[in-house]
Coordinates of C-alpha atoms and ligand atoms in Angstrom, one line a residue:
Chain F
M1 CA -7.6 -37.5 -23.8
A2 CA -6.0 -35.6 -21.0
E3 CA -5.4 -37.5 -17.8
K4 CA -7.2 -37.0 -14.6
V5 CA -5.5 -35.2 -11.7
L6 CA -6.6 -34.9 -8.1
M7 CA -7.1 -31.3 -7.2
K8 CA -8.7 -29.0 -4.7
G9 CA -11.7 -27.1 -6.0
N10 CA -10.2 -23.7 -5.7
E11 CA -6.9 -24.6 -7.3
A12 CA -8.7 -26.5 -10.1
L13 CA -10.8 -23.4 -10.8
A14 CA -7.6 -21.2 -10.9
E15 CA -5.8 -23.5 -13.2
A16 CA -8.9 -23.7 -15.5
A17 CA -8.9 -19.9 -15.7
I18 CA -5.2 -19.9 -16.8
Q19 CA -5.9 -22.5 -19.4
C20 CA -8.7 -20.3 -20.7
G21 CA -6.2 -17.6 -21.4
C22 CA -6.7 -15.5 -18.2
R23 CA -3.4 -13.7 -17.5
H24 CA -4.7 -11.1 -15.1
Y25 CA -5.8 -11.9 -11.7
F26 CA -6.7 -9.3 -9.0
G27 CA -7.8 -10.2 -5.5
Y28 CA -7.8 -9.6 -1.8
P29 CA -7.3 -12.3 0.8
I30 CA -10.3 -14.0 2.4
T31 CA -11.3 -17.4 3.6
P32 CA -12.4 -19.8 2.0
Q33 CA -11.2 -18.7 -1.4
T34 CA -7.5 -18.4 -0.3
E35 CA -6.2 -21.2 -2.5
I36 CA -7.3 -19.4 -5.7
A37 CA -5.1 -16.4 -5.0
A38 CA -2.3 -18.5 -3.7
Y39 CA -2.4 -20.6 -6.9
M40 CA -2.5 -17.6 -9.1
S41 CA 0.4 -16.0 -7.3
K42 CA 2.5 -19.1 -7.9
R43 CA 1.6 -19.6 -11.5
M44 CA 1.1 -16.1 -13.0
P45 CA 4.7 -14.9 -12.7
K46 CA 5.9 -18.1 -14.5
I47 CA 3.7 -17.6 -17.5
G48 CA 4.1 -13.8 -18.0
G49 CA 0.8 -13.1 -16.3
T50 CA -0.3 -10.6 -13.6
F51 CA -1.1 -11.6 -10.1
L52 CA -1.9 -8.5 -8.1
Q53 CA -2.9 -8.5 -4.4
A54 CA -5.0 -5.4 -4.3
E55 CA -5.6 -3.1 -1.4
S56 CA -9.3 -4.1 -1.2
E57 CA -12.0 -6.0 -3.0
I58 CA -13.2 -2.6 -4.3
A59 CA -9.8 -2.0 -5.9
A60 CA -9.6 -5.6 -7.2
I61 CA -12.9 -5.4 -9.1
N62 CA -12.0 -2.1 -10.6
M63 CA -8.7 -3.5 -11.8
V64 CA -10.8 -6.2 -13.4
L65 CA -12.9 -3.4 -15.0
G66 CA -9.7 -1.9 -16.4
A67 CA -8.3 -5.1 -17.7
S68 CA -11.6 -6.1 -19.2
S69 CA -11.8 -2.7 -20.9
A70 CA -8.4 -3.5 -22.4
G71 CA -9.9 -6.6 -23.9
V72 CA -8.1 -9.3 -22.0
R73 CA -9.6 -12.2 -20.0
A74 CA -9.3 -11.1 -16.3
M75 CA -10.8 -12.4 -13.1
T76 CA -11.2 -11.8 -9.4
S77 CA -12.2 -14.1 -6.6
S78 CA -13.5 -13.5 -3.1
S79 CA -15.9 -14.8 -0.5
S80 CA -19.2 -13.3 0.7
P81 CA -18.1 -10.2 2.7
G82 CA -15.6 -9.4 -0.1
V83 CA -18.1 -9.9 -2.8
S84 CA -20.3 -7.3 -1.1
L85 CA -17.5 -4.8 -1.6
K86 CA -17.3 -5.7 -5.2
S87 CA -20.9 -4.8 -5.9
E88 CA -20.1 -1.2 -6.9
G89 CA -17.6 -2.4 -9.5
V90 CA -19.9 -5.2 -10.8
S91 CA -22.6 -2.7 -11.4
Y92 CA -20.3 -0.4 -13.4
I93 CA -19.0 -3.5 -15.3
A94 CA -22.6 -4.4 -16.2
G95 CA -23.4 -0.8 -17.0
S96 CA -20.4 -0.6 -19.3
D97 CA -21.3 -3.8 -21.1
L98 CA -18.0 -5.5 -20.1
P99 CA -17.5 -9.2 -19.7
A100 CA -15.7 -10.1 -16.5
L101 CA -15.3 -13.2 -14.3
I102 CA -16.1 -13.0 -10.6
I103 CA -15.8 -16.0 -8.3
N104 CA -17.7 -16.1 -5.0
V105 CA -16.6 -19.0 -2.7
Q106 CA -19.5 -18.4 -0.3
R107 CA -19.3 -18.5 3.4
G108 CA -21.9 -17.8 6.1
G109 CA -23.3 -14.3 6.5
P110 CA -24.6 -11.7 7.1
G111 CA -21.8 -9.4 8.3
L112 CA -18.6 -11.3 9.0
G113 CA -20.7 -14.3 9.4
G114 CA -18.6 -17.4 9.5
I115 CA -16.1 -19.2 7.4
Q116 CA -18.0 -22.4 6.8
P117 CA -19.8 -23.2 3.5
S118 CA -23.0 -21.4 2.7
Q119 CA -25.4 -20.6 -0.1
S120 CA -26.7 -17.4 1.4
D121 CA -25.5 -15.2 -1.4
Y122 CA -28.0 -16.6 -3.9
W123 CA -30.2 -13.5 -3.8
Q124 CA -27.2 -11.2 -4.1
A125 CA -25.8 -13.1 -7.1
T126 CA -29.1 -13.5 -9.0
K127 CA -31.1 -10.4 -8.1
A128 CA -28.9 -7.5 -7.0
L129 CA -25.2 -7.6 -6.9
G130 CA -25.1 -3.8 -7.1
H131 CA -27.5 -1.0 -7.9
G132 CA -29.5 -0.6 -11.1
D133 CA -31.3 -2.8 -13.6
F134 CA -28.8 -5.6 -14.5
Q135 CA -28.1 -9.3 -14.4
M136 CA -25.0 -11.4 -14.3
F137 CA -24.6 -14.9 -15.9
V138 CA -24.4 -17.0 -12.7
L139 CA -23.1 -20.6 -12.7
A140 CA -23.3 -23.0 -9.7
P141 CA -20.9 -25.9 -9.9
S142 CA -21.5 -29.0 -7.8
T143 CA -18.3 -30.9 -8.6
I144 CA -14.6 -30.0 -9.0
Q145 CA -14.9 -31.0 -12.7
E146 CA -17.6 -28.3 -13.0
M147 CA -15.4 -25.8 -11.2
V148 CA -13.1 -26.4 -14.2
D149 CA -15.6 -26.6 -17.0
F150 CA -17.7 -23.6 -16.0
V151 CA -14.8 -21.2 -16.2
K152 CA -14.7 -21.6 -19.9
L153 CA -18.5 -21.3 -20.2
A154 CA -18.5 -18.2 -18.0
Y155 CA -15.9 -16.5 -20.2
E156 CA -17.6 -17.5 -23.4
V157 CA -21.1 -16.5 -22.4
G158 CA -19.9 -13.3 -20.8
E159 CA -18.0 -12.3 -23.9
K160 CA -20.7 -13.3 -26.3
Y161 CA -23.4 -11.2 -24.6
R162 CA -21.0 -8.6 -23.0
V163 CA -22.2 -9.3 -19.4
P164 CA -20.3 -10.1 -16.2
S165 CA -20.3 -13.7 -15.2
M166 CA -20.1 -15.2 -11.7
I167 CA -19.2 -18.7 -10.5
L168 CA -21.1 -19.1 -7.3
S169 CA -19.2 -21.7 -5.4
D170 CA -18.9 -22.3 -1.7
G171 CA -16.4 -23.3 1.0
M172 CA -17.1 -27.0 0.6
L173 CA -16.5 -27.1 -3.2
G174 CA -13.5 -24.8 -2.8
Q175 CA -11.8 -27.0 -0.2
M176 CA -12.8 -30.4 -1.5
M177 CA -10.6 -32.6 -3.6
E178 CA -11.7 -34.7 -6.6
P179 CA -10.1 -36.0 -9.8
V180 CA -10.5 -33.6 -12.7
E181 CA -9.6 -33.5 -16.3
F182 CA -8.6 -30.3 -18.2
P183 CA -9.9 -30.1 -21.7
E184 CA -7.1 -29.5 -24.2
K185 CA -6.7 -26.2 -26.0
N186 CA -9.0 -24.0 -24.0
D187 CA -7.9 -20.6 -25.1
Q188 CA -8.0 -21.0 -28.8
D189 CA -11.2 -19.1 -29.6
I190 CA -11.0 -15.9 -27.5
P191 CA -13.1 -13.5 -29.6
E192 CA -11.9 -10.2 -31.0
K193 CA -13.1 -7.2 -29.0
P194 CA -13.4 -4.3 -31.3
W195 CA -14.9 -2.2 -28.5
A196 CA -11.8 -2.5 -26.3
T197 CA -10.0 0.6 -25.1
N198 CA -6.5 -0.5 -26.1
G199 CA -5.3 2.5 -28.0
H200 CA -6.9 3.5 -31.4
Q201 CA -3.4 3.7 -33.0
N202 CA -4.9 6.5 -35.2
K203 CA -6.5 3.6 -37.2
R204 CA -10.1 3.7 -35.9
K205 CA -12.4 6.0 -34.0
K206 CA -11.8 6.2 -30.3
N207 CA -13.6 3.7 -28.0
I208 CA -15.2 4.8 -24.8
I209 CA -16.1 2.4 -22.0
N210 CA -18.7 4.2 -19.9
S211 CA -21.9 3.7 -17.9
L212 CA -23.0 7.4 -17.6
Y213 CA -26.0 8.5 -19.7
I214 CA -27.4 11.8 -18.5
E215 CA -30.3 11.8 -21.0
P216 CA -33.0 9.5 -19.5
Q217 CA -34.2 8.4 -23.0
E218 CA -30.7 7.4 -24.0
L219 CA -30.2 5.4 -20.8
E220 CA -33.6 3.7 -21.1
D221 CA -32.8 2.8 -24.7
L222 CA -29.5 1.3 -23.7
I223 CA -31.0 -0.7 -20.9
N224 CA -33.7 -1.9 -23.2
E225 CA -31.1 -3.1 -25.6
R226 CA -29.2 -4.8 -22.8
Y227 CA -32.4 -6.5 -21.7
Q228 CA -32.9 -7.9 -25.2
R229 CA -29.5 -9.6 -24.7
Y230 CA -30.7 -10.8 -21.3
E231 CA -33.8 -12.3 -23.1
L232 CA -31.4 -14.2 -25.5
I233 CA -29.5 -15.5 -22.5
M234 CA -32.7 -16.7 -20.8
E235 CA -33.6 -18.3 -24.1
N236 CA -30.3 -19.9 -25.0
E237 CA -28.2 -20.4 -21.9
Q238 CA -30.4 -22.0 -19.3
R239 CA -28.8 -25.2 -17.9
A240 CA -30.0 -27.7 -15.4
E241 CA -29.4 -31.3 -14.6
E242 CA -32.2 -33.8 -14.1
F243 CA -31.7 -36.8 -12.0
M244 CA -34.4 -39.5 -11.8
T245 CA -37.1 -37.0 -12.7
E246 CA -38.9 -39.0 -15.5
D247 CA -41.4 -40.6 -13.2
A248 CA -40.7 -38.6 -10.1
D249 CA -43.6 -37.6 -7.8
I250 CA -41.5 -35.6 -5.4
I251 CA -38.8 -33.4 -7.0
V252 CA -36.0 -31.9 -4.9
V253 CA -34.6 -28.7 -6.3
A254 CA -31.0 -27.9 -5.1
F255 CA -27.9 -26.4 -6.5
G256 CA -24.2 -26.6 -5.7
A257 CA -23.1 -28.3 -2.5
S258 CA -26.7 -28.9 -1.3
S259 CA -27.4 -30.8 -4.5
R260 CA -24.8 -33.3 -3.6
V261 CA -26.5 -34.0 -0.4
S262 CA -29.9 -34.0 -2.1
R263 CA -28.8 -36.5 -4.7
S264 CA -27.9 -39.0 -1.9
A265 CA -31.2 -38.4 -0.3
V266 CA -33.0 -39.1 -3.5
H267 CA -31.1 -42.4 -3.9
M268 CA -32.1 -43.3 -0.3
A269 CA -35.7 -42.4 -1.0
R270 CA -35.9 -44.5 -4.1
A271 CA -34.5 -47.4 -2.1
Q272 CA -37.5 -47.0 0.2
G273 CA -39.9 -47.0 -2.7
I274 CA -40.5 -43.2 -2.9
K275 CA -40.5 -41.8 -6.4
A276 CA -38.1 -38.9 -5.8
G277 CA -36.0 -37.0 -8.3
L278 CA -33.7 -34.1 -8.4
I279 CA -33.5 -30.9 -10.5
R280 CA -30.2 -29.2 -10.1
P281 CA -30.1 -25.7 -11.5
I282 CA -26.7 -25.1 -13.1
T283 CA -27.3 -21.6 -14.2
L284 CA -28.9 -19.7 -11.4
W285 CA -29.4 -16.7 -13.7
P286 CA -30.9 -17.4 -16.1
F287 CA -32.9 -19.6 -13.8
P288 CA -33.8 -22.9 -15.5
D289 CA -37.6 -22.3 -15.5
K290 CA -38.1 -24.5 -18.6
T291 CA -36.8 -27.6 -16.8
I292 CA -39.0 -26.9 -13.7
K293 CA -42.0 -26.2 -15.9
K294 CA -41.6 -29.4 -17.8
S295 CA -41.3 -31.4 -14.6
M296 CA -44.7 -30.1 -13.5
D297 CA -46.3 -32.7 -15.9
T298 CA -45.3 -35.5 -13.6
A299 CA -44.3 -34.1 -10.2
S300 CA -46.9 -33.5 -7.5
K301 CA -44.7 -31.8 -4.9
Y302 CA -41.4 -29.9 -4.7
L303 CA -38.8 -29.7 -2.0
V304 CA -36.2 -27.0 -2.3
V305 CA -33.0 -27.6 -0.3
E306 CA -30.5 -24.8 0.3
M307 CA -27.8 -23.8 2.7
N308 CA -29.6 -20.6 3.6
K309 CA -33.0 -19.6 5.0
G310 CA -34.8 -20.0 1.7
Q311 CA -33.7 -17.9 -1.3
M312 CA -33.9 -20.0 -4.5
V313 CA -37.2 -21.3 -3.3
D314 CA -38.7 -18.0 -4.4
D315 CA -37.7 -18.6 -8.0
V316 CA -39.1 -22.2 -7.9
R317 CA -42.4 -20.9 -6.6
L318 CA -42.5 -18.2 -9.3
V319 CA -42.3 -20.9 -11.9
V320 CA -44.7 -23.3 -10.2
E321 CA -47.2 -20.5 -9.7
G322 CA -48.9 -22.1 -6.7
K323 CA -50.1 -25.0 -8.8
K324 CA -48.2 -27.5 -6.7
P325 CA -46.9 -27.3 -3.1
V326 CA -43.3 -26.1 -2.9
E327 CA -41.7 -26.8 0.5
F328 CA -38.3 -25.6 1.7
F329 CA -35.7 -27.2 3.8
G330 CA -32.4 -25.5 4.7
R331 CA -29.6 -25.2 7.1
T332 CA -27.6 -22.0 7.4
G333 CA -24.7 -20.4 9.3
G334 CA -22.2 -22.7 7.6
I335 CA -24.0 -26.0 8.2
I336 CA -24.4 -28.5 5.4
P337 CA -27.6 -30.5 5.7
T338 CA -27.1 -34.3 5.9
P339 CA -28.7 -36.7 3.5
D340 CA -30.7 -38.1 6.4
E341 CA -32.2 -34.7 7.2
V342 CA -33.2 -34.3 3.5
L343 CA -34.6 -37.8 3.3
A344 CA -36.7 -37.1 6.4
Q345 CA -38.2 -34.1 4.5
I346 CA -38.9 -36.2 1.4
K347 CA -40.6 -38.8 3.5
K348 CA -42.7 -36.2 5.2
L349 CA -43.8 -34.9 1.8
A350 CA -44.5 -38.5 0.7
G351 CA -46.7 -39.0 3.8
K352 CA -44.4 -41.6 5.2
E353 CA -43.4 -40.0 8.4
E354 CA -42.4 -42.4 11.1
Chain S
M1 CA -2.0 32.4 -43.4
A2 CA 0.1 30.8 -40.8
V3 CA -1.8 29.0 -38.0
V4 CA -0.6 30.3 -34.7
F5 CA -3.2 28.8 -32.4
E6 CA -5.3 25.7 -33.0
R7 CA -7.0 22.9 -31.2
P8 CA -4.6 20.2 -30.1
K9 CA -5.2 17.0 -32.1
A10 CA -5.6 15.1 -28.8
L11 CA -8.8 17.1 -28.1
S12 CA -12.0 16.1 -29.9
D13 CA -14.0 18.8 -31.6
V14 CA -16.5 19.0 -28.8
P15 CA -17.2 22.2 -26.8
F16 CA -16.3 21.9 -23.1
H17 CA -19.2 22.1 -20.6
Y18 CA -17.0 23.7 -18.0
C19 CA -18.1 27.0 -16.3
P20 CA -16.4 30.3 -17.3
G21 CA -13.1 30.7 -15.4
C22 CA -12.9 27.0 -14.5
T23 CA -9.3 25.8 -14.9
H24 CA -10.4 22.3 -16.0
G25 CA -10.4 23.5 -19.6
I26 CA -6.8 24.9 -19.4
V27 CA -5.5 21.6 -17.9
H28 CA -7.3 19.6 -20.5
R29 CA -5.6 21.6 -23.2
L30 CA -2.2 21.1 -21.5
V31 CA -2.6 17.3 -21.3
A32 CA -3.7 17.3 -25.0
E33 CA -0.7 19.3 -26.1
V34 CA 1.6 17.0 -24.3
L35 CA 0.0 13.9 -25.8
D36 CA 0.4 15.6 -29.3
E37 CA 4.0 16.5 -28.6
L38 CA 4.9 13.0 -27.4
G39 CA 3.0 11.6 -30.4
V40 CA 1.2 9.0 -28.2
V41 CA -2.5 9.8 -28.7
G42 CA -3.0 6.5 -30.6
Q43 CA -1.6 4.4 -27.8
T44 CA -3.1 6.4 -24.9
V45 CA -6.1 5.3 -22.8
G46 CA -7.4 7.9 -20.4
V47 CA -9.4 7.2 -17.3
A48 CA -12.1 9.8 -16.5
S49 CA -13.2 10.0 -12.9
V50 CA -16.4 11.1 -11.2
G51 CA -16.6 14.8 -10.8
C52 CA -16.9 17.8 -13.1
S53 CA -14.4 16.2 -15.4
V54 CA -16.4 13.1 -15.9
F55 CA -17.2 14.0 -19.5
S56 CA -13.5 14.2 -20.3
Y57 CA -14.1 11.0 -22.0
N58 CA -15.8 13.1 -24.7
Y59 CA -13.0 15.6 -24.9
F60 CA -9.8 13.7 -25.1
D61 CA -9.4 12.1 -28.5
C62 CA -7.9 8.9 -27.2
D63 CA -9.6 5.7 -26.0
M64 CA -11.3 6.5 -22.7
V65 CA -12.7 4.6 -19.7
Q66 CA -15.0 6.1 -17.2
A67 CA -14.2 4.9 -13.7
P68 CA -16.4 4.7 -10.5
H69 CA -15.9 7.5 -8.0
G70 CA -12.4 7.3 -6.6
R71 CA -11.5 4.1 -8.4
A72 CA -9.6 5.6 -11.4
P73 CA -6.2 4.4 -10.1
A74 CA -7.4 0.8 -9.8
V75 CA -9.0 1.0 -13.3
A76 CA -5.8 2.4 -14.6
T77 CA -3.9 -0.3 -12.9
G78 CA -6.0 -3.0 -14.7
L79 CA -5.4 -1.2 -18.0
K80 CA -1.7 -0.8 -17.5
R81 CA -1.1 -4.3 -16.4
S82 CA -2.9 -5.5 -19.5
L83 CA -1.4 -2.9 -21.9
P84 CA 2.1 -2.3 -20.5
D85 CA 3.2 -0.5 -23.6
N86 CA 0.3 1.9 -23.8
V87 CA 0.1 5.2 -22.1
I88 CA -2.5 5.3 -19.3
F89 CA -3.5 8.4 -17.4
T90 CA -6.2 9.3 -14.9
Y91 CA -7.8 12.7 -14.5
Q92 CA -9.2 13.2 -11.0
G93 CA -10.7 15.8 -8.7
D94 CA -9.8 16.2 -5.1
G95 CA -12.9 14.5 -3.8
D96 CA -12.3 11.6 -6.1
L97 CA -8.6 11.3 -5.5
A98 CA -8.2 12.3 -1.8
A99 CA -11.5 11.2 -0.2
I100 CA -13.3 8.3 -1.6
G101 CA -10.3 7.1 -3.7
M102 CA -7.5 7.7 -1.2
A103 CA -6.8 4.0 -0.7
E104 CA -6.6 3.4 -4.4
T105 CA -4.4 6.5 -4.8
V106 CA -1.9 5.6 -2.1
H107 CA -1.6 2.0 -3.2
A108 CA -1.2 2.8 -6.9
A109 CA 1.6 5.1 -5.9
T110 CA 3.3 2.8 -3.5
R111 CA 3.2 0.0 -6.1
G112 CA 4.9 2.4 -8.4
E113 CA 2.1 1.8 -10.8
N114 CA 3.4 3.1 -14.1
I115 CA 0.7 5.6 -14.8
T116 CA 0.3 9.4 -15.0
V117 CA -2.2 11.1 -12.7
I118 CA -3.6 14.6 -13.3
F119 CA -5.0 15.8 -10.1
I120 CA -7.3 18.9 -10.0
N121 CA -7.3 20.4 -6.5
N122 CA -10.1 23.0 -6.4
A123 CA -10.7 22.7 -2.7
I124 CA -14.4 21.8 -3.2
Y125 CA -16.8 19.2 -4.7
G126 CA -17.7 20.9 -7.9
M127 CA -20.1 18.5 -9.6
T128 CA -22.4 17.9 -6.6
G129 CA -22.8 21.6 -5.9
G130 CA -20.0 22.8 -3.6
Q131 CA -19.6 20.6 -0.6
M132 CA -16.5 20.4 1.6
A133 CA -13.6 18.5 -0.1
P134 CA -10.7 16.8 1.7
T135 CA -8.7 19.8 0.4
S136 CA -11.1 22.6 1.5
L137 CA -9.2 25.1 3.6
P138 CA -9.6 25.7 7.3
G139 CA -12.5 28.2 7.7
Q140 CA -13.6 27.7 4.1
V141 CA -17.4 28.1 3.6
T142 CA -18.9 25.4 1.6
Q143 CA -22.4 23.9 1.4
T144 CA -21.6 21.4 4.1
T145 CA -19.4 23.7 6.2
P146 CA -21.8 26.7 6.2
Y147 CA -20.0 28.3 9.2
G148 CA -16.6 27.6 7.7
R149 CA -14.5 24.4 7.9
D150 CA -14.0 23.9 11.6
T151 CA -10.9 21.7 11.8
S152 CA -11.9 20.4 15.3
V153 CA -15.0 18.9 13.7
A154 CA -14.2 18.4 10.0
G155 CA -10.5 17.7 10.3
H156 CA -7.7 19.2 8.3
P157 CA -7.1 19.5 4.6
I158 CA -4.8 16.9 3.0
R159 CA -1.7 17.9 1.2
V160 CA -1.6 15.2 -1.4
C161 CA 1.8 15.8 -3.0
E162 CA 3.6 15.9 0.3
L163 CA 1.9 12.7 1.4
L164 CA 2.6 10.8 -1.8
S165 CA 6.2 12.0 -1.9
T166 CA 7.0 9.8 1.1
L167 CA 6.3 6.7 -1.0
S168 CA 9.0 4.8 -2.8
G169 CA 6.8 4.1 -5.8
T170 CA 6.2 7.7 -6.6
A171 CA 8.4 9.0 -9.4
L172 CA 7.1 12.5 -9.6
A173 CA 4.9 14.5 -7.2
Q174 CA 4.7 18.1 -8.3
R175 CA 2.2 20.9 -7.5
V176 CA 1.5 23.5 -10.1
T177 CA -1.1 26.0 -10.9
V178 CA -2.3 27.8 -14.1
D179 CA -2.8 31.4 -12.9
S180 CA -0.2 33.0 -15.2
V181 CA 1.6 32.3 -18.4
K182 CA 4.7 31.4 -16.5
N183 CA 2.9 29.0 -14.3
V184 CA 1.0 27.5 -17.2
N185 CA 4.4 26.8 -18.8
I186 CA 5.6 25.2 -15.6
A187 CA 2.5 23.1 -15.4
K188 CA 2.8 21.9 -19.0
K189 CA 6.4 20.9 -18.4
A190 CA 5.4 19.0 -15.3
I191 CA 2.6 17.2 -17.1
K192 CA 5.1 16.3 -19.9
K193 CA 7.5 15.0 -17.4
G194 CA 4.7 12.9 -15.8
F195 CA 4.1 11.2 -19.2
E196 CA 7.7 10.8 -20.0
N197 CA 8.2 9.1 -16.7
Q198 CA 5.6 6.6 -17.7
I199 CA 7.1 6.0 -21.1
N200 CA 10.5 5.5 -19.4
K201 CA 8.8 3.2 -16.9
R202 CA 9.8 5.2 -13.8
G203 CA 6.6 4.6 -11.8
Y204 CA 3.7 6.7 -10.5
S205 CA 3.6 10.4 -11.4
I206 CA 1.2 12.9 -10.0
I207 CA 0.8 16.5 -11.1
E208 CA -1.4 18.4 -8.7
V209 CA -3.0 21.4 -10.3
V210 CA -4.2 24.0 -7.8
S211 CA -7.4 25.0 -9.5
T212 CA -10.4 27.2 -9.4
C213 CA -14.1 26.6 -9.1
P214 CA -15.6 30.0 -9.4
T215 CA -19.2 28.6 -9.5
N216 CA -19.1 26.9 -6.2
W217 CA -16.8 29.4 -4.6
G218 CA -19.4 32.0 -5.5
L219 CA -16.8 34.2 -7.1
S220 CA -16.3 35.7 -10.6
P221 CA -13.5 34.2 -12.7
Q222 CA -11.1 37.0 -11.8
E223 CA -12.0 36.9 -8.1
A224 CA -11.6 33.1 -8.1
M225 CA -8.1 33.3 -9.5
K226 CA -7.2 35.9 -6.9
W227 CA -8.7 33.8 -4.1
L228 CA -6.6 30.9 -5.3
Q229 CA -3.4 33.0 -5.2
D230 CA -4.2 34.6 -1.8
N231 CA -5.5 31.5 0.0
M232 CA -4.7 28.2 -1.6
L233 CA -1.0 28.7 -2.5
E234 CA -0.1 29.3 1.1
Y235 CA -1.6 26.0 2.3
Y236 CA -0.6 24.3 -0.9
P237 CA 2.9 25.6 -1.8
L238 CA 3.8 25.1 -5.5
G239 CA 6.9 23.0 -6.2
V240 CA 8.5 19.6 -6.8
Y241 CA 7.9 17.3 -3.8
K242 CA 9.5 14.3 -5.4
D243 CA 11.3 13.8 -8.8
V244 CA 13.4 10.7 -9.4
T245 CA 14.7 11.9 -12.8
A246 CA 18.2 13.3 -13.0
E247 CA 16.7 16.8 -13.0
G248 CA 15.2 16.1 -9.6
G249 CA 18.6 14.9 -8.4
N250 CA 17.5 11.2 -8.4
K251 CA 15.9 11.6 -5.1
Ligands
LIG1 C1 -20.0 6.4 -4.9 C2 -20.4 7.8 -5.2 N1 -20.6 8.7 -4.2 C3 -20.9 10.0 -4.5 C4 -21.1 10.4 -5.7 C5 -21.5 11.8 -6.0 N2 -20.4 12.7 -6.5 C6 -20.3 12.9 -7.8 S1 -19.1 14.0 -8.2 C7 -18.6 14.1 -6.5 C8 -17.5 14.9 -6.0 C9 -16.6 15.3 -7.1 O1 -15.7 16.2 -6.6 P1 -14.2 16.3 -7.0 O2 -13.6 15.0 -7.1 O3 -13.5 17.3 -6.1 O4 -14.3 16.9 -8.5 P2 -14.9 18.3 -9.1 O5 -16.3 18.1 -9.4 O6 -14.6 19.3 -8.1 O7 -14.1 18.5 -10.4 C10 -19.5 13.3 -5.7 C11 -19.4 13.2 -4.3 C12 -20.9 9.4 -6.8 N3 -21.0 9.8 -8.1 N4 -20.6 8.2 -6.5
LIG2 S1 -18.6 23.6 -11.0 FE1 -16.5 24.3 -10.6 S2 -15.2 22.6 -11.1 FE2 -17.1 22.2 -12.0 S3 -17.0 23.1 -14.1 FE3 -17.9 24.6 -12.8 S4 -16.2 25.8 -12.1 FE4 -15.4 23.9 -12.9

């Protein structure tokens, strides 16, 4: 078994990408994802890879589009304002059925916002990072180990279904240090890409990577085919962690950094005799509706905790369909809620307000 | 019977959609002939841009990627960095290259990105119906400069080859046109040099082709060619602006 090393989230994620066979990194500087680019700039030249500091996030995502078209594992990383600029490229990547890895180490918004951790890009990541009918596979790590493990998952799922993948992290996970373990032999099973535009060598028909379809029927057919793949992803790739949910009366739903706080709050609530539990969505798209639905057998109330003004809460309410109350608690602007604040909300729901 | 004229192998057997008198078709043919002569079709990946030439992915018989508007140099960069031994070219209009994609263009050039860029300067936005381009001439009437391009309001046209020739990463910046047999031959030689530079890893090569858009200029094919000769060539002088090969004096 590989040994554990103490690493910063951003650096662990970058190393994980390298170990997954990523040799092409394109990015533009922004806080708080800086360490990813810095790490790549140190490592890539030593292993025959490409680190390229692009002129903008727009250029960087389009370089990823080119590299993914060539069939290699490529990635880009940024933070909220930079991810907005990538939206054009992400839409083209989705419309061209390309896999690609995009990292968002979120900070406060809108606009230039702030540089402290935030989860206010949930809607952007899961509903509309760019124009048109499309989805990305979105993973939300909550530990540095998951920052490592999800890189492989993001590549594998993206390549299997030919969709872009995003790891939706935040400034807290990016900057935090924890011991991590790197699985051995991560880049062994990179699949063949017969669709890649890497030169036909006069041996096959030419490949075209394209998102333009002038004929409406042709475009609708293609999008319908893509949505069949999305159905498969929704069926097969939902992931969520359940913590103390078996007998839970009040279920907290939280992802990423806010799930860490929520877990502490659930512990504290249990110590005070409140039957609280936690559902932590790991895939934000596909949203883990099966796990939430199942929990409705026992839970009587839900509390959604986010570092924004209430975004994922919409998805929880869609699943719960008004059958149980779904409350929301959040801090925004770069503020991380405290376990005590979350506990107070749980107690309020339990009717145990002091 | 001896074949004296045939479709280049690097062109697919698909009819062009270009308007009569449009020079896109001539330039396509020149690029294809060069790819044939260099024997590199099998290792070439072309990047189509957004503009009238967007469907060039159907015409060139090599692998093709269709890039977002203006982003062809970035897409080509991603391809080239992943496939350093392949031949990568972009085919871009003036709106694509010199307006929305100017940042990508300048930075690909200054990085000395080892790609070949075919740049169609027709002084107008063809595909969207004839709006002002960054290369529209002073006084030129377009859909969005109905009283003629007023430079005090709409600024001045950009001379792309001159601009890029100041950058150290540029290997070749040459402006050509295709209004005569002689100039077609010069254009083909320039395009060939642009691809040879790439094969010899010399950096970014751009061949600017001063082109016609009879449809949006509101002229017949003959009138359009004359308008090009009478108006465009004065503002956009033909010639070599930078050439790092021995022929160009290793500038
Ligand atoms: C982001 C974006 N903005 C605008 C457009 C609309 N559009 C399509 S082609 C074009 C102009 C193309 O002109 P040019 O590059 O000069 O090529 P030409 O058609 O003249 O060959 C524009 C503005 C687009 N497709 N994408
Ligand atoms: S609109 Fe202009 S540039 Fe486009 S094909 Fe017609 S003549 Fe050529």
